[in-house]
CSV table of C-alpha atoms in Angstrom, one decimal:
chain,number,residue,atom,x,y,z
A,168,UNK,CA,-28.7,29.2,1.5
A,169,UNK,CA,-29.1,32.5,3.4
A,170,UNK,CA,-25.6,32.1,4.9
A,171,UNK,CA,-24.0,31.5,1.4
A,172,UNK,CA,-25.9,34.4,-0.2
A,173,UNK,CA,-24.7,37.1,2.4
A,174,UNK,CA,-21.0,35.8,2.0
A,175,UNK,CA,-21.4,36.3,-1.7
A,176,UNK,CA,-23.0,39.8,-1.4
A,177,UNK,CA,-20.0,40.6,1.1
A,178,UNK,CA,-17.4,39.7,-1.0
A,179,UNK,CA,-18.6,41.2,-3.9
A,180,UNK,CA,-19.2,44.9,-2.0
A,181,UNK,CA,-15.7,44.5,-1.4
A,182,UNK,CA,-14.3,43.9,-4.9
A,183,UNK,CA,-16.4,46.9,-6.1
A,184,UNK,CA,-15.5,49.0,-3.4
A,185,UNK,CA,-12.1,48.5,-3.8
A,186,UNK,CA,-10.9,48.0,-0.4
A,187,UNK,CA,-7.3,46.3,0.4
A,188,UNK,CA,-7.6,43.7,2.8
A,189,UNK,CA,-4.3,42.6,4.7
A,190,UNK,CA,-2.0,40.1,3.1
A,191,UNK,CA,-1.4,37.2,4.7
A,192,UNK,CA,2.4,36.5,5.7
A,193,UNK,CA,3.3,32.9,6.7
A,194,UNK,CA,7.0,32.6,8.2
A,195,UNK,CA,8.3,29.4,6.4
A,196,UNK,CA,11.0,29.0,9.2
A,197,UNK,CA,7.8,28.4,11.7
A,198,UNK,CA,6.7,24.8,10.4
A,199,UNK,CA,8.0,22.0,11.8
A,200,UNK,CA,11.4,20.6,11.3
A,201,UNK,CA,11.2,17.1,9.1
A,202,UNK,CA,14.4,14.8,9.6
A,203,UNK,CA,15.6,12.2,7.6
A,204,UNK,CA,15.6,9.2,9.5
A,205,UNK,CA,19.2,7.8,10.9
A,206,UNK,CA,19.5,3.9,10.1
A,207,UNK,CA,22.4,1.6,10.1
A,208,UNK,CA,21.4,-1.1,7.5
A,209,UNK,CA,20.6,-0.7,4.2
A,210,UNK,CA,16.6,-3.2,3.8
A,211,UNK,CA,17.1,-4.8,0.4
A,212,UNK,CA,14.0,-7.1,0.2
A,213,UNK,CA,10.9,-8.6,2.2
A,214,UNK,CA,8.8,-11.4,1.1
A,215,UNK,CA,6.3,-11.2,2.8
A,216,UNK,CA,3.8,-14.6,3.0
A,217,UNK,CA,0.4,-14.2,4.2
A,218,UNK,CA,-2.3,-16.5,5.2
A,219,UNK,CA,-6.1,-14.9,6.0
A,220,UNK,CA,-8.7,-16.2,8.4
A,221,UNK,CA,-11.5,-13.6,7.9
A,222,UNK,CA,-14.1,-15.5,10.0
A,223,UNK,CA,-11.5,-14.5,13.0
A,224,UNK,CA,-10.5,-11.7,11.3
A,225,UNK,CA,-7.0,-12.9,11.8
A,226,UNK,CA,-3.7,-13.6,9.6
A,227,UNK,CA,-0.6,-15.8,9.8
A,228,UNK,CA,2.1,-13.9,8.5
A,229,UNK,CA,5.9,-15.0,7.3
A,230,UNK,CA,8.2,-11.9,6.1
A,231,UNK,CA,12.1,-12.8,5.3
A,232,UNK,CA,14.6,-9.7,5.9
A,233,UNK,CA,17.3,-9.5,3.3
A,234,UNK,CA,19.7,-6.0,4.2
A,235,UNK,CA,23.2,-4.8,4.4
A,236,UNK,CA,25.0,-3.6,7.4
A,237,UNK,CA,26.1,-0.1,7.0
A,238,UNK,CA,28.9,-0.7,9.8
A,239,UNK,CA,31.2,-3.3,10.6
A,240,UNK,CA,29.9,-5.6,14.2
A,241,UNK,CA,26.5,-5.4,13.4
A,242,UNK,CA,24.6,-7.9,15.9
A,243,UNK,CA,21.2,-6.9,16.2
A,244,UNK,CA,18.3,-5.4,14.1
A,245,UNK,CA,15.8,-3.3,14.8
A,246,UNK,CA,12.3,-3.2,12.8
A,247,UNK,CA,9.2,-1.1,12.9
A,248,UNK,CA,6.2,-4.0,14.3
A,249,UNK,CA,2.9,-3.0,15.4
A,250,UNK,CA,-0.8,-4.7,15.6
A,251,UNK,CA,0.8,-7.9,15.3
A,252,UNK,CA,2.7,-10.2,17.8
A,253,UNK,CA,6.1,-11.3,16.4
A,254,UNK,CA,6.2,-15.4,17.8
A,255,UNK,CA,9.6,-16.2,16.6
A,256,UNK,CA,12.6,-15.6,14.7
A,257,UNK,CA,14.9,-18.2,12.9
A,258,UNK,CA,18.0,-17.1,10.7
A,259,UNK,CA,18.9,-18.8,7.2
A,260,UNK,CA,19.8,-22.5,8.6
A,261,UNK,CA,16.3,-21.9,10.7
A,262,UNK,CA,17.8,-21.9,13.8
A,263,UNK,CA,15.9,-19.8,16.6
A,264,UNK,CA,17.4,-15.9,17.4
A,265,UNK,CA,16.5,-14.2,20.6
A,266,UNK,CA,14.2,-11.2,20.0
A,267,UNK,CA,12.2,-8.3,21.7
A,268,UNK,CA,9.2,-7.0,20.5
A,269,UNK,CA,8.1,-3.5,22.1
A,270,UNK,CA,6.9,0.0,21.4
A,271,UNK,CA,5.8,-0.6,18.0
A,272,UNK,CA,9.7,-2.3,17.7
A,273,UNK,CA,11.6,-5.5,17.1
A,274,UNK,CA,15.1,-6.4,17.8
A,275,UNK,CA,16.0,-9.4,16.6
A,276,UNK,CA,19.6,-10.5,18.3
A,277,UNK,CA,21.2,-12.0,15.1
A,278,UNK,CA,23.7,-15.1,15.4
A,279,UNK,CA,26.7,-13.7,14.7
A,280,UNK,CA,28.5,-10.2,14.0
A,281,UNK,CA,28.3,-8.9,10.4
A,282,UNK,CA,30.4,-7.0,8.5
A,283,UNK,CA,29.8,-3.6,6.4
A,284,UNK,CA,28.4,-4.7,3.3
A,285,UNK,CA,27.7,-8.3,4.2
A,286,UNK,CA,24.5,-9.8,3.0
A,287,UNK,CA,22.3,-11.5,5.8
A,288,UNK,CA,18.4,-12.8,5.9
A,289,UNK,CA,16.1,-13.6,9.1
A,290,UNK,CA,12.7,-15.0,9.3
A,291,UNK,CA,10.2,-13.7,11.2
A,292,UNK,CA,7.1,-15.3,12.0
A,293,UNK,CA,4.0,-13.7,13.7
A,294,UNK,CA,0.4,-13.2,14.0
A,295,UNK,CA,-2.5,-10.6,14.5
A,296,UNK,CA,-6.3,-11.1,15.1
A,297,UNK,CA,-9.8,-8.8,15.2
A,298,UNK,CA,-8.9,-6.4,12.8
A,299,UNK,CA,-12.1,-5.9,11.3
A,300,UNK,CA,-13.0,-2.2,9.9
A,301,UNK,CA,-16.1,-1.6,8.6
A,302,UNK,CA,-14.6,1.5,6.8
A,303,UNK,CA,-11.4,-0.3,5.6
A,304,UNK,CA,-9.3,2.6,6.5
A,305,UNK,CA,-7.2,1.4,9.9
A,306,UNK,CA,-3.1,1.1,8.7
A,307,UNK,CA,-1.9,-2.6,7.5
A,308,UNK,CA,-4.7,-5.4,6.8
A,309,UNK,CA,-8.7,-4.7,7.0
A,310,UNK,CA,-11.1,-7.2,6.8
A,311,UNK,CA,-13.7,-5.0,5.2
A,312,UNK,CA,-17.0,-6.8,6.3
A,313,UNK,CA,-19.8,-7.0,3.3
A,314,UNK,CA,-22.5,-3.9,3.0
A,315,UNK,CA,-24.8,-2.6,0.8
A,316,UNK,CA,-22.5,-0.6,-1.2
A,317,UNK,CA,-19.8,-3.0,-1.6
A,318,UNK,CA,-18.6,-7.3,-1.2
A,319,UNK,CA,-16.8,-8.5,1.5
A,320,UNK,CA,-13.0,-7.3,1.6
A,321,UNK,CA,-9.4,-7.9,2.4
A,322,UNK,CA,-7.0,-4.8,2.1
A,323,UNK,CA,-3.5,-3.9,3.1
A,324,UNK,CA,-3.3,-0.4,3.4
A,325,UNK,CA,0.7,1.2,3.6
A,326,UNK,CA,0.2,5.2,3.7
A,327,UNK,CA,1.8,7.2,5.7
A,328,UNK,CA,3.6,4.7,8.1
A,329,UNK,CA,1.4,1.6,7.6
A,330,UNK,CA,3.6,-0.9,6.4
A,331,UNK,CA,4.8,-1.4,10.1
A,332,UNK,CA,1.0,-2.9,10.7
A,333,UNK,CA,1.2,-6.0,8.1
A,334,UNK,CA,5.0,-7.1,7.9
A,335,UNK,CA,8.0,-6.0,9.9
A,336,UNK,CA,10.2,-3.8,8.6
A,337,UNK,CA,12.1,0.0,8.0
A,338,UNK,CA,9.6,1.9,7.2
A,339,UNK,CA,10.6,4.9,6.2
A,340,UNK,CA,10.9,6.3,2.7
A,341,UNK,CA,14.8,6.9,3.1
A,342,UNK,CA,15.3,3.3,2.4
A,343,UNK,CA,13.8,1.7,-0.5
A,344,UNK,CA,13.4,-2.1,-1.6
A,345,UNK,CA,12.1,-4.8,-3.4
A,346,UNK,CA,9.4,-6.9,-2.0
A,347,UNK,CA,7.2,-9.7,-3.0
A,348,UNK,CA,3.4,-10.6,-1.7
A,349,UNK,CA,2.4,-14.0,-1.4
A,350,UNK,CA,-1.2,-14.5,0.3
A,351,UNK,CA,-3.8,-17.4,0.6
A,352,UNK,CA,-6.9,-16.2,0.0
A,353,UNK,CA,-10.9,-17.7,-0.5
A,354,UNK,CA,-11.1,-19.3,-4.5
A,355,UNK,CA,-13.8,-17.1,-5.4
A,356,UNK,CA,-11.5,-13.9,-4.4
A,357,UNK,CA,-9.2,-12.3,-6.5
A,358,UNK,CA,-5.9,-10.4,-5.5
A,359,UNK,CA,-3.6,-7.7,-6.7
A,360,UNK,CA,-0.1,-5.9,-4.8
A,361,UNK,CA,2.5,-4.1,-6.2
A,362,UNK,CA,4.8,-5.4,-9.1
A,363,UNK,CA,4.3,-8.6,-11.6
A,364,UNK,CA,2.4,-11.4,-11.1
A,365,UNK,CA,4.0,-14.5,-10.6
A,366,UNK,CA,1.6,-17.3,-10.0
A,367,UNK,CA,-1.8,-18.2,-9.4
A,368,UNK,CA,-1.8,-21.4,-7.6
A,369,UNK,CA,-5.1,-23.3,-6.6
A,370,UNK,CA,-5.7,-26.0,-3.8
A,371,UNK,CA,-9.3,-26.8,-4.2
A,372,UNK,CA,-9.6,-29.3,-1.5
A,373,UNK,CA,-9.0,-26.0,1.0
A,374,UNK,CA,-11.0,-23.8,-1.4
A,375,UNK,CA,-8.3,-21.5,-1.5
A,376,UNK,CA,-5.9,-20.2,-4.1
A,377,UNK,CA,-2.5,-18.6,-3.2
A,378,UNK,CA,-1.3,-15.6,-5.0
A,379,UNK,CA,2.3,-14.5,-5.6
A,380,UNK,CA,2.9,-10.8,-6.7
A,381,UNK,CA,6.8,-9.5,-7.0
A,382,UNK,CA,7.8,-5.9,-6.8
A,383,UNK,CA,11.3,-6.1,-8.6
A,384,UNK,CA,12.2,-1.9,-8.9
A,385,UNK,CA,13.0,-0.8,-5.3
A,386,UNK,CA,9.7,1.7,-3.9
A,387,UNK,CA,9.4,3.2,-0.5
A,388,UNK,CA,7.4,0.9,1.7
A,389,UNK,CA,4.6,3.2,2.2
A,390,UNK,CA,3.8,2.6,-1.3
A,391,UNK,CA,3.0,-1.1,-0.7
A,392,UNK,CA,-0.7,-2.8,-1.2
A,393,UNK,CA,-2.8,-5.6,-0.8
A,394,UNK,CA,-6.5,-5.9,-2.2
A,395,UNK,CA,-8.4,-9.1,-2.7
A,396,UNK,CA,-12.2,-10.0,-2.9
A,397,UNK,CA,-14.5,-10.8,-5.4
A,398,UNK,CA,-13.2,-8.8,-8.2
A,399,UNK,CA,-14.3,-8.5,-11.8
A,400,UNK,CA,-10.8,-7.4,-14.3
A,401,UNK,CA,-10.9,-5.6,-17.3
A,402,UNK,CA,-7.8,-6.2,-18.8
A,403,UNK,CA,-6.4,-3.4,-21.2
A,404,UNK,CA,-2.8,-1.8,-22.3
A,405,UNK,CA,-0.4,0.9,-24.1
A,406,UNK,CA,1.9,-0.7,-26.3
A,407,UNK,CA,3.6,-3.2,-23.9
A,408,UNK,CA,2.4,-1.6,-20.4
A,409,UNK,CA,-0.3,-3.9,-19.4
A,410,UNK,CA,-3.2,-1.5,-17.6
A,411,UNK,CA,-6.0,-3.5,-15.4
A,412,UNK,CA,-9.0,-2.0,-14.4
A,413,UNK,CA,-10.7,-4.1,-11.1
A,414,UNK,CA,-14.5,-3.1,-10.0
A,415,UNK,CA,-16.3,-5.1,-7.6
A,416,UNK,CA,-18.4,-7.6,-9.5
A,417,UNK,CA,-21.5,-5.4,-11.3
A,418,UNK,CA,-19.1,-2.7,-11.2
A,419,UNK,CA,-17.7,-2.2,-14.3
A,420,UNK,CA,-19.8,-0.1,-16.8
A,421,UNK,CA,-19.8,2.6,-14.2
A,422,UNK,CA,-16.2,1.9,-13.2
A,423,UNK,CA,-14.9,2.6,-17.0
A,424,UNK,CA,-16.1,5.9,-16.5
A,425,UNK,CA,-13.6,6.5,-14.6
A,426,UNK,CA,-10.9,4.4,-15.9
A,427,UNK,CA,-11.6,4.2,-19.8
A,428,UNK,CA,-9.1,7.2,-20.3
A,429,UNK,CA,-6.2,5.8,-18.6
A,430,UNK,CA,-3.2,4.9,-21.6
A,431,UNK,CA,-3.9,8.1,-23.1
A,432,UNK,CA,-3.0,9.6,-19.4
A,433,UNK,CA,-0.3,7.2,-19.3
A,434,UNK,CA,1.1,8.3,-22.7
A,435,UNK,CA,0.6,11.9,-21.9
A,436,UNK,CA,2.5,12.0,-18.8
A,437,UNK,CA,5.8,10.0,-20.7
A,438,UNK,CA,5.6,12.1,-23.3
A,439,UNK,CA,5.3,15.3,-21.3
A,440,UNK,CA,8.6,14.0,-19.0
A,441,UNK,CA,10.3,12.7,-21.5
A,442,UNK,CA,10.4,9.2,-19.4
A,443,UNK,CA,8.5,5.9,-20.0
A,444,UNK,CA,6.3,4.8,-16.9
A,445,UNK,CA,9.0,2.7,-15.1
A,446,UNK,CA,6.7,0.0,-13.1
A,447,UNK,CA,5.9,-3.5,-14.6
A,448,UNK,CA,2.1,-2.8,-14.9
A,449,UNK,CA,-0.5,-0.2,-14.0
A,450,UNK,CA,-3.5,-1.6,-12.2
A,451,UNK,CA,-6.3,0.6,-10.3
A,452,UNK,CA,-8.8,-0.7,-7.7
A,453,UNK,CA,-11.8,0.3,-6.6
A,454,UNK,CA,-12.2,-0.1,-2.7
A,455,UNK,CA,-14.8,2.3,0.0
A,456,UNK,CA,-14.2,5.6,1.4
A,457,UNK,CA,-13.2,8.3,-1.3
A,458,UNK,CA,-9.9,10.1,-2.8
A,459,UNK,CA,-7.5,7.3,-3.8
A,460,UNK,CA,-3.7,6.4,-2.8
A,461,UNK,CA,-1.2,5.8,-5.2
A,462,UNK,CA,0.7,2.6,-4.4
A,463,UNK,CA,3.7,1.4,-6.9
A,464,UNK,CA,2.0,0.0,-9.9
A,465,UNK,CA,-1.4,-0.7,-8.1
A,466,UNK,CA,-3.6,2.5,-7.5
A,467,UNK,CA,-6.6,2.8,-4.8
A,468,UNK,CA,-9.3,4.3,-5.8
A,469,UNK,CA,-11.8,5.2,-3.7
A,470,UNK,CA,-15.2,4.0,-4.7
A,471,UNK,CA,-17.3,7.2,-4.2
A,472,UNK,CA,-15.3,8.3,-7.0
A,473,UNK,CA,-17.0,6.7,-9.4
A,474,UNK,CA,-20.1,7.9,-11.6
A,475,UNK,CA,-22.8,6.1,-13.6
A,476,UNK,CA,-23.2,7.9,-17.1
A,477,UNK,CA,-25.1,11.0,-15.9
A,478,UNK,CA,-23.0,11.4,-12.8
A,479,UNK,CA,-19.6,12.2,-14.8
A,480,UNK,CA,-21.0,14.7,-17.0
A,481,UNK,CA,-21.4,16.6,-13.5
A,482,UNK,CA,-18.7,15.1,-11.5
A,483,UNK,CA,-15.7,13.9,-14.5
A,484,UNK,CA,-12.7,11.6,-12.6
A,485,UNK,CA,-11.2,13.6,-15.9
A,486,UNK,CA,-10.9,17.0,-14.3
């Protein structure tokens, strides 16, 4: 308190004084020189199948490649791939490619040369184990262990270059694509990504459901999610814009603080641009830590941001 008083007093003596304190100059030319990535395919999709063991804290992942050459005699393809190991690669008639997996890349040796333009898919099968995080906050998938202040968790987290950490890919926001998420997941859990649901499919003699989620406007693959646990949904909308509000189960009441203001923000902004909010839905999820990350039509908000009653009359998420 005595520190923050004698700062106070200081600055004050010198706004009635009237002294000029030296401006600040900051030579713009000085900060560091941001590139735009080169590439020579153009990524236009990745489905992206996931299966979860969280007693291992392992997954099973399946991601198909759909691109375009941007040259004529294109015979290999190079991915960003980290934290898991790539096992095997199969083109469309599921015959085996070569491949190399190292420094955080793989280059898959395709079966043929391609033309500019020409469509092509691979498969690419691999796995990853012990990535528990008690904080949820490593890039790619968490397995958020259960605390006091919140259930037992599986997250997919993209920001800045985390895609690279849950399914292989370009991942760089110079390129943008569609994507779907498919994941197997506990019964009890629920699960959201980016983009329209598809299906909810349930196989109760595994006690598992499987969950497919499809991102159909291209989005920078930083943008991309995955949350599921044990989720309560309030389901809400602006005209045809359906807006979901998840809050782990007991949540809720203290969660709409936050959230109960959303399709008038919605309507706001669209109004104010003069543009209609272009994704299929507009979901927001609580999960730990604070701030939030914006992911394409599936928000992360962090849970410290969130107030019972008498909290948001101090500390509004409505600022």
């Amino acid at each position: 308190m005595k520190k923050t008083i004698i700062f106070m007093s200081a600055a004050l003596w010198i706004l009635l004084s009237g002294i000029s304190l030296p401006a600040q100059t900051t030579d713009v030319y000085l900060r560091p020189l941001q590139v735009e990535r080169s590439r020579d395919f153009d990524a236009l999709h990745y489905r992206i199948e996931l299966i979860f063991d969280e007693e291992r804290q392992a997954f099973q992942g399946k991601t198909t490649v759909t691109l375009k050459p941007f040259r004529d005699g294109f015979t290999r393809c190079t991915l960003d791939a980290e934290t898991f190991q790539v096992n095997f690669v199969t083109d469309e008639s599921s015959q085996a490619l070569n491949f190399e997996q190292a420094d955080g890349q793989l280059v898959v040796h395709l079966s043929r040369s391609f033309k500019r333009g020409e469509s092509l898919s691979f498969v690419v099968i691999y796995t990853a184990e012990n990535l528990g995080d008690p904080r949820g906050r490593r890039p790619g998938i968490n397995f958020v262990p259960e605390s006091p202040d919140h259930p037992r968790l599986i997250l997919a987290r993209s920001f800045a270059e985390g895609a690279r950490h849950w399914f292989p890919c370009y991942d760089h926001p110079n390129d943008k694509v569609t994507q779907e998420v498919i994941v197997t997941i506990p019964r009890n859990y629920r699960a959201l990504s980016n983009g329209r649901l598809v299906t909810t499919d349930e196989d109760p003699s595994q006690g598992t459901k499987t969950v497919h989620w499809s991102q159909e406007r291209p989005h920078a693959t930083y943008l991309s999610m995955f949350a599921a646990g044990p989720y309560d949904v309030v389901e809400d909308a602006l005209d045809d814009l359906p807006i979901n509000y998840w809050a782990y189960e007991g949540w809720m009441t203290d969660a709409m603080n936050s959230y109960n203001r959303t399709p008038e923000i919605v309507d706001f902004l669209a109004d104010f641009y003069g543009y209609p909010f272009p994704w299929s839905k507009n979901d927001q999820i609580i999960v730990p830590g604070g701030g939030g990350a914006e992911c394409t039509s599936a928000t992360l908000l962090g849970q410290n941001m969130v107030h019972d009653a008498r909290g948001e009359q101090d500390f509004s998420s409505h600022g």
